[in-house]
Short mmCIF file of C-alpha atoms in Angstrom, two decimals:
data_model
loop_
_atom_site.label_atom_id
_atom_site.label_comp_id
_atom_site.label_asym_id
_atom_site.label_seq_id
_atom_site.Cartn_x
_atom_site.Cartn_y
_atom_site.Cartn_z
CA MET A 87 -5.14 46.55 6.25
CA GLY A 88 -5.96 43.76 8.28
CA GLU A 89 -9.67 44.50 7.79
CA PHE A 90 -8.59 44.35 3.69
CA PHE A 91 -7.61 41.09 4.28
CA ILE A 92 -10.49 39.82 5.69
CA ILE A 93 -13.00 40.84 3.21
CA LEU A 94 -10.52 39.38 0.88
CA ILE A 95 -10.01 36.21 2.47
CA SER A 96 -13.94 35.96 2.81
CA ALA A 97 -15.03 36.44 0.25
CA VAL A 98 -12.52 34.38 -1.82
CA LEU A 99 -12.48 31.48 0.63
CA VAL A 100 -14.76 31.41 3.18
CA ASN A 101 -17.85 33.27 1.36
CA ASN A 102 -17.13 32.31 -2.35
CA PHE A 103 -19.71 33.31 -4.58
CA VAL A 104 -19.98 29.47 -6.62
CA LEU A 105 -19.49 27.54 -3.97
CA ALA A 106 -20.90 29.10 -0.87
CA ARG A 107 -23.24 32.14 -2.02
CA PHE A 108 -23.93 29.42 -5.07
CA LEU A 109 -24.38 33.07 -7.27
CA GLY A 110 -22.95 32.73 -11.07
CA ILE A 111 -23.41 29.02 -11.37
CA CYS A 112 -24.80 29.46 -15.01
CA PRO A 113 -21.00 30.33 -16.77
CA PHE A 114 -19.80 28.22 -13.50
CA LEU A 115 -21.45 25.00 -15.51
CA GLY A 116 -20.89 26.63 -18.91
CA VAL A 117 -17.28 27.76 -19.24
CA SER A 118 -15.53 25.22 -16.75
CA LYS A 119 -14.94 22.34 -19.85
CA LYS A 120 -10.95 23.94 -20.56
CA THR A 121 -8.71 25.51 -18.06
CA ASP A 122 -8.06 27.74 -20.80
CA THR A 123 -11.59 29.34 -21.03
CA ALA A 124 -11.99 28.86 -17.97
CA LEU A 125 -9.44 31.27 -17.24
CA GLY A 126 -9.83 33.51 -19.47
CA MET A 127 -13.57 34.07 -18.19
CA GLY A 128 -12.54 34.21 -14.61
CA MET A 129 -9.96 37.31 -15.75
CA ALA A 130 -13.34 38.65 -17.68
CA VAL A 131 -14.98 38.38 -14.06
CA ILE A 132 -12.57 39.67 -11.88
CA PHE A 133 -11.98 42.77 -14.23
CA VAL A 134 -16.18 43.36 -14.45
CA MET A 135 -17.14 42.09 -10.64
CA THR A 136 -14.11 45.21 -9.41
CA LEU A 137 -15.37 47.65 -12.22
CA ALA A 138 -18.71 47.11 -10.94
CA SER A 139 -18.51 47.02 -7.54
CA ILE A 140 -16.80 50.65 -8.00
CA PHE A 141 -19.31 51.83 -10.45
CA THR A 142 -22.52 50.86 -8.43
CA ASN A 143 -21.26 51.99 -5.18
CA LEU A 144 -20.39 55.71 -6.89
CA ILE A 145 -23.57 55.90 -8.46
CA HIS A 146 -25.47 54.24 -5.56
CA ASN A 147 -24.19 57.24 -3.17
CA LEU A 148 -23.91 59.50 -5.47
CA VAL A 149 -27.03 59.20 -7.09
CA LEU A 150 -29.29 57.16 -5.61
CA ILE A 151 -29.42 58.58 -1.81
CA PRO A 152 -29.24 62.06 -2.19
CA TYR A 153 -32.13 62.10 -5.08
CA HIS A 154 -33.94 59.19 -2.99
CA LEU A 155 -33.82 56.98 -5.40
CA GLU A 156 -32.85 53.79 -3.58
CA PHE A 157 -36.17 51.45 -5.08
CA LEU A 158 -33.86 51.73 -8.78
CA GLN A 159 -31.18 50.12 -6.99
CA ILE A 160 -31.32 46.88 -9.23
CA VAL A 161 -32.37 48.49 -12.38
CA THR A 162 -29.67 51.01 -12.44
CA PHE A 163 -27.13 48.47 -11.29
CA ILE A 164 -28.92 45.40 -13.97
CA LEU A 165 -27.91 48.80 -16.42
CA VAL A 166 -24.46 49.93 -15.37
CA ILE A 167 -23.52 45.80 -15.62
CA ALA A 168 -24.62 45.74 -18.72
CA SER A 169 -22.98 48.73 -20.32
CA LEU A 170 -19.91 47.45 -18.98
CA VAL A 171 -19.95 44.19 -20.25
CA GLN A 172 -20.41 45.49 -23.42
CA LEU A 173 -17.31 47.46 -23.37
CA VAL A 174 -15.58 44.01 -21.98
CA GLU A 175 -17.22 42.27 -25.06
CA THR A 176 -15.17 45.07 -27.70
CA VAL A 177 -12.64 45.36 -26.03
CA LEU A 178 -11.80 41.51 -26.44
CA ARG A 179 -13.92 40.94 -29.37
CA LYS A 180 -10.25 43.31 -30.76
CA LEU A 181 -7.29 42.35 -28.41
CA SER A 182 -8.20 38.60 -28.07
CA PRO A 183 -10.91 36.77 -30.86
CA ALA A 184 -9.61 32.86 -30.09
CA LEU A 185 -10.96 34.37 -26.81
CA TYR A 186 -13.85 35.69 -27.62
CA HIS A 187 -14.94 33.09 -29.57
CA ALA A 188 -14.32 30.38 -26.64
CA LEU A 189 -16.26 32.46 -24.38
CA GLY A 190 -19.26 32.66 -26.63
CA ILE A 191 -22.90 33.13 -25.53
CA TYR A 192 -21.38 33.22 -21.64
CA LEU A 193 -19.64 36.94 -22.12
CA PRO A 194 -23.15 38.44 -22.26
CA LEU A 195 -24.80 36.36 -19.97
CA ILE A 196 -22.12 38.13 -17.63
CA THR A 197 -24.83 41.33 -18.05
CA THR A 198 -27.60 39.29 -16.15
CA ASN A 199 -24.97 37.07 -14.30
CA CYS A 200 -26.46 37.29 -10.24
CA ALA A 201 -23.17 36.79 -9.04
CA ILE A 202 -22.76 40.42 -10.18
CA LEU A 203 -25.77 41.92 -9.15
CA GLY A 204 -25.78 40.01 -5.81
CA LEU A 205 -22.09 41.37 -5.57
CA ALA A 206 -23.39 44.65 -6.07
CA LEU A 207 -25.95 44.66 -3.27
CA LEU A 208 -24.16 42.68 -1.41
CA ASN A 209 -21.91 46.05 -0.70
CA VAL A 210 -24.56 48.03 -0.47
CA ILE A 211 -26.13 45.87 2.47
CA LYS A 212 -22.61 45.61 4.09
CA GLN A 213 -22.88 49.57 3.81
CA TYR A 214 -18.65 49.47 2.08
CA ASP A 215 -17.32 52.70 1.34
CA LEU A 216 -15.48 52.55 -2.30
CA THR A 217 -11.69 51.17 -1.36
CA ARG A 218 -13.69 48.46 0.66
CA CYS A 219 -16.42 47.68 -2.56
CA ILE A 220 -12.88 47.05 -4.92
CA VAL A 221 -11.57 44.87 -2.66
CA PHE A 222 -14.23 42.63 -1.68
CA GLY A 223 -15.12 43.16 -6.03
CA LEU A 224 -11.65 41.92 -6.62
CA GLY A 225 -11.50 38.94 -3.95
CA ALA A 226 -15.68 38.12 -5.54
CA GLY A 227 -13.09 37.44 -8.84
CA LEU A 228 -10.63 36.15 -7.32
CA GLY A 229 -13.22 33.81 -5.65
CA PHE A 230 -15.24 33.46 -8.96
CA THR A 231 -12.10 32.22 -10.72
CA LEU A 232 -10.72 29.68 -8.07
CA ALA A 233 -13.86 28.05 -8.49
CA LEU A 234 -13.99 27.91 -12.43
CA LEU A 235 -10.28 27.06 -12.10
CA ILE A 236 -11.18 23.99 -9.65
CA MET A 237 -13.65 22.67 -11.76
CA SER A 238 -11.85 23.13 -15.18
CA GLY A 239 -8.78 21.26 -14.35
CA ILE A 240 -11.68 18.32 -12.21
CA ARG A 241 -13.56 18.73 -16.17
CA GLU A 242 -11.05 17.63 -17.67
CA ARG A 243 -10.06 14.66 -15.76
CA LEU A 244 -13.54 13.84 -16.24
CA GLN A 245 -13.51 13.63 -19.62
CA PHE A 246 -11.57 10.16 -19.38
CA ALA A 247 -13.51 8.68 -16.23
CA ASP A 248 -16.23 6.42 -17.14
CA VAL A 249 -19.33 8.13 -15.48
CA PRO A 250 -22.19 6.05 -15.94
CA LYS A 251 -24.16 7.08 -18.86
CA PRO A 252 -27.07 8.90 -17.31
CA LEU A 253 -24.44 11.18 -15.13
CA ARG A 254 -22.42 12.38 -18.11
CA GLY A 255 -22.45 16.43 -18.71
CA VAL A 256 -24.56 18.45 -16.29
CA PRO A 257 -25.73 15.63 -14.03
CA ILE A 258 -21.86 14.62 -12.92
CA THR A 259 -21.31 18.28 -12.92
CA LEU A 260 -23.44 19.45 -10.59
CA ILE A 261 -22.63 16.18 -8.38
CA VAL A 262 -18.98 17.80 -8.32
CA ALA A 263 -20.08 21.11 -8.00
CA GLY A 264 -22.15 20.01 -4.57
CA LEU A 265 -19.00 17.98 -3.32
CA LEU A 266 -16.75 20.60 -3.76
CA SER A 267 -19.01 23.25 -1.84
CA MET A 268 -18.63 20.34 1.04
CA ALA A 269 -14.61 20.20 0.65
CA PHE A 270 -15.14 24.41 0.77
CA MET A 271 -17.16 23.92 3.72
CA GLY A 272 -13.89 23.69 5.19
CA PHE A 273 -12.71 27.45 5.58
CA SER A 274 -16.05 28.43 7.19
CA GLY A 275 -16.09 29.89 11.16
CA LEU A 276 -12.00 31.45 9.21
CA VAL A 277 -12.58 34.94 9.34
CA LYS A 278 -15.81 36.19 11.64
CA MET A 279 -17.45 38.89 9.42
CA MET B 915 11.47 -21.12 -46.59
CA ALA B 916 7.79 -22.48 -45.20
CA GLN B 917 9.55 -23.97 -42.78
CA GLU B 918 11.35 -21.43 -41.03
CA ALA B 919 9.02 -19.17 -39.81
CA PRO B 920 7.48 -20.05 -36.25
CA ALA B 921 11.12 -19.48 -35.88
CA GLU B 922 10.65 -15.50 -36.47
CA GLU B 923 7.78 -15.58 -34.66
CA LYS B 924 9.28 -16.42 -31.56
CA LEU B 925 12.56 -13.56 -32.16
CA LEU B 926 9.85 -11.48 -32.60
CA HIS B 927 7.33 -10.99 -29.56
CA VAL B 928 5.15 -8.08 -30.08
CA SER B 929 2.49 -6.79 -27.31
CA VAL B 930 1.89 -3.76 -26.28
CA SER B 931 2.92 -1.52 -23.02
CA PRO B 932 3.61 -2.06 -20.01
CA HIS B 933 6.08 -4.38 -20.83
CA LEU B 934 7.62 -5.24 -17.31
CA ARG B 935 5.21 -6.81 -15.27
CA ASP B 936 4.88 -6.78 -11.52
CA THR B 937 3.00 -9.27 -9.05
CA VAL B 938 1.65 -6.41 -7.34
CA SER B 939 -2.35 -6.16 -7.86
CA VAL B 940 -5.35 -3.91 -6.51
CA PRO B 941 -6.05 -6.73 -4.18
CA LYS B 942 -3.04 -6.94 -3.03
CA ILE B 943 -2.60 -3.28 -2.14
CA MET B 944 -5.49 -2.93 -0.01
CA ARG B 945 -5.08 -5.90 2.04
CA SER B 946 -1.94 -4.17 2.84
CA VAL B 947 -3.18 -2.05 3.65
CA ILE B 948 -5.68 -3.08 5.46
CA LEU B 949 -3.43 -5.21 7.35
CA ALA B 950 -1.63 -1.39 8.32
CA LEU B 951 -4.60 -0.47 9.79
CA THR B 952 -5.27 -3.17 11.31
CA PRO B 953 -2.85 -1.98 15.23
CA ALA B 954 -4.84 1.03 15.77
CA LEU B 955 -8.15 -0.97 15.18
CA ILE B 956 -7.36 -3.37 17.81
CA TRP B 957 -5.69 0.01 19.92
CA ALA B 958 -9.52 1.22 19.62
CA VAL B 959 -11.05 -1.37 20.85
CA TYR B 960 -8.39 -1.87 24.02
CA ILE B 961 -9.83 1.55 24.69
CA PHE B 962 -13.00 2.87 23.43
CA GLY B 963 -14.73 -0.88 24.40
CA LEU B 964 -16.03 -3.51 21.35
CA ARG B 965 -17.85 -0.82 20.17
CA ALA B 966 -15.35 0.43 18.13
CA LEU B 967 -15.04 -3.24 16.61
CA TRP B 968 -18.92 -3.10 15.60
CA LEU B 969 -18.74 0.69 14.37
CA VAL B 970 -15.66 -0.49 12.13
CA LEU B 971 -17.50 -3.55 11.13
CA VAL B 972 -20.88 -1.89 10.18
CA GLY B 973 -19.32 1.04 7.63
CA MET B 974 -16.86 -1.49 6.32
CA MET B 975 -19.75 -3.20 5.30
CA SER B 976 -22.00 -0.61 4.40
CA ALA B 977 -19.25 0.38 1.40
CA VAL B 978 -19.10 -2.93 -0.19
CA LEU B 979 -23.19 -3.37 -0.17
CA THR B 980 -23.34 0.09 -1.40
CA GLU B 981 -20.65 -0.31 -4.21
CA ALA B 982 -22.54 -3.77 -5.52
CA ILE B 983 -25.93 -2.64 -5.46
CA CYS B 984 -24.11 0.28 -7.54
CA GLN B 985 -22.23 -2.40 -10.13
CA LYS B 986 -25.08 -4.46 -9.46
CA ILE B 987 -27.58 -1.62 -10.90
CA MET B 988 -25.15 -0.23 -13.64
CA GLY B 989 -25.07 -3.63 -15.31
CA ARG B 990 -21.10 -3.64 -14.66
CA PRO B 991 -18.85 -6.49 -13.18
CA ILE B 992 -18.79 -6.47 -9.53
CA THR B 993 -15.78 -5.09 -8.25
CA VAL B 994 -16.14 -5.88 -4.19
CA SER B 995 -13.43 -8.50 -3.56
CA ASP B 996 -10.15 -5.90 -4.60
CA GLY B 997 -11.32 -4.35 -1.21
CA SER B 998 -11.48 -0.86 -2.02
CA ALA B 999 -14.54 -0.70 -0.43
CA VAL B 1000 -13.47 -2.25 2.34
CA VAL B 1001 -10.03 0.60 3.12
CA THR B 1002 -12.75 2.99 2.85
CA GLY B 1003 -15.48 1.92 5.02
CA MET B 1004 -12.82 1.61 7.24
CA LEU B 1005 -11.17 4.62 6.65
CA LEU B 1006 -14.06 6.35 7.45
CA VAL B 1007 -14.65 5.12 10.66
CA TYR B 1008 -11.66 5.32 11.51
CA CYS B 1009 -11.70 9.39 11.54
CA LEU B 1010 -15.57 9.61 13.43
CA PRO B 1011 -15.67 9.90 17.17
CA PRO B 1012 -16.29 6.34 18.75
CA GLY B 1013 -19.35 7.42 20.48
CA VAL B 1014 -21.57 7.76 17.14
CA PRO B 1015 -24.88 5.73 17.07
CA PHE B 1016 -24.23 2.70 14.45
CA TRP B 1017 -26.58 4.33 11.20
CA MET B 1018 -24.26 7.19 10.90
CA PRO B 1019 -20.88 4.79 9.24
CA MET B 1020 -23.55 3.09 7.49
CA VAL B 1021 -24.91 6.30 5.48
CA GLY B 1022 -21.61 7.53 5.86
CA SER B 1023 -20.39 4.38 4.20
CA ALA B 1024 -23.37 4.99 1.40
CA PHE B 1025 -22.69 8.01 0.17
CA ALA B 1026 -18.82 7.89 0.33
CA ILE B 1027 -19.15 4.43 -1.92
CA ALA B 1028 -22.15 6.19 -3.82
CA ILE B 1029 -22.19 9.52 -4.92
CA GLY B 1030 -17.78 9.76 -3.66
CA LYS B 1031 -16.81 6.52 -6.52
CA GLN B 1032 -19.23 4.95 -8.15
CA ALA B 1033 -21.24 8.15 -9.00
CA PHE B 1034 -18.05 9.19 -10.67
CA GLY B 1035 -17.34 5.36 -12.34
CA GLY B 1036 -15.59 3.53 -9.90
CA LEU B 1037 -12.22 2.53 -8.37
CA GLY B 1038 -10.23 5.17 -10.18
CA HIS B 1039 -12.21 7.56 -11.17
CA ASN B 1040 -13.00 9.76 -8.63
CA PRO B 1041 -11.85 13.29 -8.21
CA LEU B 1042 -11.49 14.18 -4.25
CA ASN B 1043 -11.16 10.53 -1.53
CA PRO B 1044 -14.35 8.79 -1.07
CA ALA B 1045 -13.54 8.30 2.67
CA LEU B 1046 -13.17 12.01 3.75
CA LEU B 1047 -16.20 13.63 1.54
CA GLY B 1048 -18.42 10.97 3.51
CA ARG B 1049 -17.00 12.61 6.42
CA ALA B 1050 -17.26 15.81 4.73
CA PHE B 1051 -20.81 14.83 4.70
CA LEU B 1052 -21.59 13.07 8.08
CA LEU B 1053 -19.94 16.30 9.22
CA ALA B 1054 -22.74 19.34 7.53
CA SER B 1055 -25.63 16.80 7.73
CA TRP B 1056 -25.13 16.01 11.87
CA PRO B 1057 -22.47 18.21 13.20
CA LEU B 1058 -24.00 17.71 16.77
CA HIS B 1059 -23.10 13.99 16.91
CA MET B 1060 -19.54 14.47 14.66
CA THR B 1061 -18.79 17.09 17.30
CA THR B 1062 -20.08 15.42 20.62
CA ASP B 1063 -20.20 11.86 20.77
CA TRP B 1064 -16.36 11.33 22.08
CA ARG B 1065 -15.66 9.06 24.00
CA ALA B 1066 -12.88 9.29 27.34
CA PRO B 1067 -9.97 6.12 26.77
CA ALA B 1068 -10.41 3.36 29.05
CA MET B 1069 -7.97 4.04 31.24
CA GLY B 1070 -7.18 7.96 31.00
CA THR B 1071 -8.77 11.30 29.88
CA MET B 1072 -10.49 12.97 27.06
CA SER B 1073 -7.81 15.62 27.16
CA GLY B 1074 -4.77 13.35 28.26
CA ILE B 1075 -4.12 16.16 30.53
CA ASP B 1076 -6.04 16.68 33.79
CA ALA B 1077 -7.14 20.54 33.65
CA VAL B 1078 -9.76 19.48 30.77
CA THR B 1079 -11.29 16.73 30.32
CA ASN B 1080 -14.06 16.79 28.41
CA ALA B 1081 -13.40 17.63 24.58
CA THR B 1082 -10.08 16.07 22.63
CA PRO B 1083 -6.41 17.56 22.86
CA LEU B 1084 -7.24 20.42 19.80
CA ALA B 1085 -11.23 21.14 21.25
CA VAL B 1086 -8.79 22.33 24.19
CA LEU B 1087 -6.06 24.01 22.70
CA LYS B 1088 -8.64 25.64 20.42
CA GLU B 1089 -10.86 27.05 23.51
CA ALA B 1090 -7.76 27.66 25.28
CA HIS B 1091 -6.16 29.99 22.69
CA LYS B 1092 -10.09 31.78 22.68
CA VAL B 1093 -9.97 32.81 25.51
CA LEU B 1094 -6.18 34.63 25.44
CA ALA B 1095 -7.18 36.00 22.69
CA ASP B 1096 -10.23 37.78 23.95
CA PRO B 1097 -9.82 40.78 26.01
CA VAL B 1098 -12.41 40.47 28.37
CA SER B 1099 -11.39 37.33 29.87
CA THR B 1100 -10.80 37.09 33.21
CA THR B 1101 -8.01 36.68 34.93
CA GLU B 1102 -9.01 33.60 36.50
CA GLN B 1103 -9.91 32.12 32.84
CA VAL B 1104 -6.23 33.56 31.63
CA VAL B 1105 -4.56 31.20 34.70
CA GLN B 1106 -6.53 28.56 33.71
CA ALA B 1107 -6.51 28.48 29.83
CA ARG B 1108 -2.86 28.66 30.69
CA GLU B 1109 -2.47 26.07 33.03
CA ALA B 1110 -4.34 23.68 30.25
CA VAL B 1111 -1.96 24.68 27.18
CA ALA B 1112 0.79 23.79 29.52
CA GLN B 1113 -0.61 20.41 30.32
CA LEU B 1114 -1.06 19.57 26.69
CA SER B 1115 2.95 20.52 26.15
CA SER B 1116 3.24 17.75 28.29
CA SER B 1117 1.06 14.38 27.44
CA TYR B 1118 3.48 13.98 24.23
CA GLY B 1119 3.38 10.23 26.44
CA ASN B 1120 -0.61 10.00 25.70
CA LEU B 1121 -0.46 11.17 22.28
CA PHE B 1122 1.73 9.53 21.27
CA PHE B 1123 0.46 6.07 22.49
CA GLY B 1124 -3.00 6.57 22.05
CA ASN B 1125 -4.13 7.35 25.68
CA VAL B 1126 -6.34 10.34 24.55
CA GLY B 1127 -9.74 10.84 23.05
CA GLY B 1128 -10.08 11.53 19.39
CA SER B 1129 -11.68 10.10 16.41
CA LEU B 1130 -11.89 6.18 16.84
CA GLY B 1131 -8.52 5.02 14.96
CA GLU B 1132 -6.75 8.73 15.04
CA THR B 1133 -5.51 8.63 18.30
CA SER B 1134 -2.69 6.60 18.24
CA ALA B 1135 0.52 8.22 16.74
CA LEU B 1136 2.82 5.41 17.75
CA LEU B 1137 0.21 2.53 15.84
CA LEU B 1138 -0.29 4.72 12.39
CA LEU B 1139 3.12 5.42 12.83
CA VAL B 1140 4.02 1.49 12.23
CA GLY B 1141 1.84 0.95 9.79
CA GLY B 1142 2.24 4.29 7.04
CA LEU B 1143 5.97 2.70 7.76
CA TYR B 1144 5.41 -0.55 6.67
CA LEU B 1145 3.63 1.04 3.22
CA MET B 1146 6.26 2.60 2.15
CA PHE B 1147 8.50 -0.09 3.10
CA LYS B 1148 6.54 -2.11 0.80
CA ARG B 1149 6.65 1.30 -1.71
CA TYR B 1150 3.08 1.05 -2.14
CA ILE B 1151 3.51 4.73 -0.49
CA GLY B 1152 5.75 7.25 -0.87
CA TRP B 1153 7.72 9.62 1.22
CA LYS B 1154 7.46 12.93 -0.17
CA ILE B 1155 3.63 14.03 0.35
CA PRO B 1156 3.49 12.86 4.09
CA LEU B 1157 6.81 14.18 5.12
CA THR B 1158 6.63 17.41 3.31
CA PHE B 1159 2.42 17.41 5.46
CA LEU B 1160 4.13 16.56 8.61
CA GLY B 1161 6.98 19.15 7.76
CA ILE B 1162 4.64 22.18 7.03
CA VAL B 1163 2.62 21.59 9.84
CA MET B 1164 4.86 21.26 12.52
CA ILE B 1165 6.85 24.97 10.90
CA LEU B 1166 3.71 26.87 10.54
CA THR B 1167 2.33 25.63 14.07
CA SER B 1168 5.50 26.84 16.35
CA ALA B 1169 5.78 29.85 13.87
CA PHE B 1170 2.02 30.22 14.21
CA GLY B 1171 0.06 28.30 16.90
CA GLY B 1172 1.94 29.84 20.09
CA ALA B 1173 0.25 32.92 22.25
CA ASP B 1174 2.75 34.85 23.23
CA GLY B 1175 4.23 35.28 19.43
CA LEU B 1176 6.43 34.03 16.84
CA PHE B 1177 7.77 30.41 17.63
CA THR B 1178 6.32 29.84 20.77
CA GLY B 1179 3.55 27.67 19.38
CA ASP B 1180 4.01 23.47 20.21
CA ALA B 1181 4.91 21.62 17.19
CA LEU B 1182 5.55 18.51 18.60
CA PHE B 1183 1.85 18.61 20.24
CA HIS B 1184 0.13 19.01 17.08
CA LEU B 1185 2.47 16.70 15.08
CA LEU B 1186 0.70 13.52 17.52
CA SER B 1187 -2.53 15.24 18.30
CA GLY B 1188 -5.37 15.03 15.80
CA GLY B 1189 -5.61 13.00 12.81
CA LEU B 1190 -2.07 14.10 10.95
CA ILE B 1191 -1.15 10.95 11.03
CA LEU B 1192 -3.50 8.74 9.79
CA GLY B 1193 -4.61 11.33 6.55
CA ALA B 1194 -0.83 12.49 5.84
CA PHE B 1195 -0.28 8.42 5.80
CA PHE B 1196 -3.03 6.35 4.48
CA MET B 1197 -5.70 9.72 3.07
CA ALA B 1198 -3.60 12.36 1.45
CA THR B 1199 -1.49 9.37 -0.38
CA ASP B 1200 -4.08 8.11 -1.83
CA MET B 1201 -3.03 6.93 -5.73
CA VAL B 1202 -6.22 8.35 -7.04
CA THR B 1203 -7.02 11.45 -5.91
CA THR B 1204 -3.21 12.67 -5.75
CA PRO B 1205 -1.09 14.20 -8.13
CA VAL B 1206 1.44 11.71 -10.56
CA THR B 1207 4.37 14.64 -10.98
CA PHE B 1208 6.99 14.61 -8.13
CA ARG B 1209 7.17 18.55 -7.98
CA GLY B 1210 3.68 17.81 -7.65
CA ARG B 1211 3.50 15.65 -4.57
CA LEU B 1212 5.38 18.32 -3.12
CA ILE B 1213 2.94 20.91 -3.76
CA PHE B 1214 0.35 18.46 -2.46
CA GLY B 1215 1.58 18.05 0.42
CA ALA B 1216 2.34 21.30 1.67
CA GLY B 1217 -0.55 22.57 0.13
CA CYS B 1218 -2.16 20.31 2.63
CA GLY B 1219 -0.18 21.25 5.70
CA VAL B 1220 -0.93 24.54 5.43
CA ILE B 1221 -4.59 24.46 4.87
CA THR B 1222 -4.42 21.97 8.17
CA SER B 1223 -2.52 24.70 10.36
CA VAL B 1224 -4.77 27.79 9.04
CA ILE B 1225 -8.32 25.97 9.30
CA ARG B 1226 -6.42 24.50 13.16
CA LEU B 1227 -5.06 28.10 14.11
CA VAL B 1228 -8.06 30.55 12.88
CA GLY B 1229 -10.94 28.53 11.29
CA GLY B 1230 -13.89 27.03 13.09
CA TYR B 1231 -12.87 23.63 13.65
CA PRO B 1232 -10.26 22.44 15.93
CA GLU B 1233 -8.92 19.53 13.10
CA GLY B 1234 -8.42 20.40 9.13
CA VAL B 1235 -7.61 17.81 8.28
CA CYS B 1236 -9.97 16.40 6.54
CA TYR B 1237 -10.74 19.10 5.00
CA SER B 1238 -6.57 20.14 3.98
CA ILE B 1239 -6.90 17.06 1.50
CA LEU B 1240 -10.17 17.30 -0.09
CA LEU B 1241 -9.47 20.51 -0.84
CA MET B 1242 -6.42 19.43 -1.88
CA ASN B 1243 -7.60 16.96 -3.73
CA ALA B 1244 -9.68 19.37 -6.34
CA PHE B 1245 -6.06 21.34 -6.97
CA THR B 1246 -4.99 18.11 -8.17
CA PRO B 1247 -5.82 18.42 -12.04
CA LEU B 1248 -4.49 22.02 -11.67
CA ILE B 1249 -1.00 20.15 -10.28
CA ASP B 1250 -0.73 17.46 -12.56
CA ARG B 1251 -1.05 20.10 -15.37
CA TRP B 1252 1.23 22.38 -14.16
CA THR B 1253 4.40 20.38 -13.00
CA ARG B 1254 4.31 18.53 -15.96
CA PRO B 1255 7.95 17.48 -16.68
CA LYS B 1256 8.81 18.73 -19.94
CA ARG B 1257 9.56 16.11 -22.52
CA LEU B 1258 13.69 16.09 -24.19
CA GLY B 1259 13.65 18.99 -26.26
CA GLU B 1260 10.63 20.47 -25.55
CA LYS B 1261 12.25 23.27 -24.09
CA GLY B 1262 12.36 26.59 -26.09
CA LEU B 1263 9.72 25.15 -29.16
CA ARG B 1264 6.84 25.67 -27.49
CA GLN B 1265 5.96 29.32 -27.41
CA GLU B 1266 2.96 29.35 -25.90
#
């Protein structure tokens, strides 16, 4: 139990995928304009990350390793992730058209999101078994959502800020991301992995 | 009929809100903050030497100069006379070790003002506390200076105790707990660690009056409390954030801070040591970067307390006040959003 907790805390705070590993910056910048959309995107990423973690782990252990096909790792992982995202997209379009439109291009972009591929590869590097993969995937998604929510809150407030003209939009967002990353350094050393 | 018009004009005076005006202004508040911080500065000069004063002056001048240059470049009115940059520089140097080289407060203040404040549009627009950002930046860039340039106070030891003399009280505690938790520690090491912990718990006097090592302006709990209560009396800072912040730290450190199980921790030691009082009264109460709602402030203070305790007890750094406030600053827009009071009659109307 304790080890699962450590994996979770590590993925959410200490090695936050966005603010410490700098993965998934594209949706982090693209979908953080409004808190509601950010929350929706976060939920989609949590869902995809947890599923991707499970499926890539199964495929790696049941197909790639027995047939010595580890060199196909990246190709198969991307294929699995892409099909999963397609599934999420279809479900979302039916269940919540508003969220589907709000996410726009960024939902298909999860397909090629380095955060999710990174998660699958990290699972392999860390040699996690299936349950640890689930916890790690969940933590990674939660960490991504946390970063996205914080960013969206600050950006909503920045709309009323008198930001100098050359820094408006993406530049100030990148500055905020850097400053947040610095604040998250406080969590370093919290758990020993 | 035409002659009556001027009389009517006097009866109805139309103006935009706010209608109740006060004489309080930004320069006035900043002057009070500087005044409230001055006793701690005098004390720092007394125990660390004149070097402390020069460091503070360098930090302040760098902050003011950076602010003026940024505003000049952007073609905006130069507002350094409001004193907010002076306070930022002062607070930044207060959380630096007293032995740092003089270029560090200079670089730190410049970063705090240029990136932490002016990039967002100046006073009132910055999402995170600039002084703390400056410190986090210096700690990330030059960790060696920031963790080793301590100085012993003029008439005491750096740790405030005799058992260990080359580290600040919180660092001594962290090291001792590491030894106690490590199964391979020898009996001798364990005895030494227990001795150190016991001595720390009897050094309240040194911590309270400030006869210990530590960051430049954080050593004397007494003088900072005087300054903080003065600001509270003037109603420039509220009681909610400092009280919940200090309270939660005391509860959590007494519950989980001991080596012998639950409720053996030393809450008073944690309260008086490190930058807790400086942070709780002067940084976590920043008007710009903290929530405005009643419940929001309680959540903010509690969050700071939780993160500080977690970093102090299990984190990689001995002290967590700076990071805890920065992280809660980042949460402030969300806290404000979720604790927004309901308008009269709103309940039940909105289905969202």
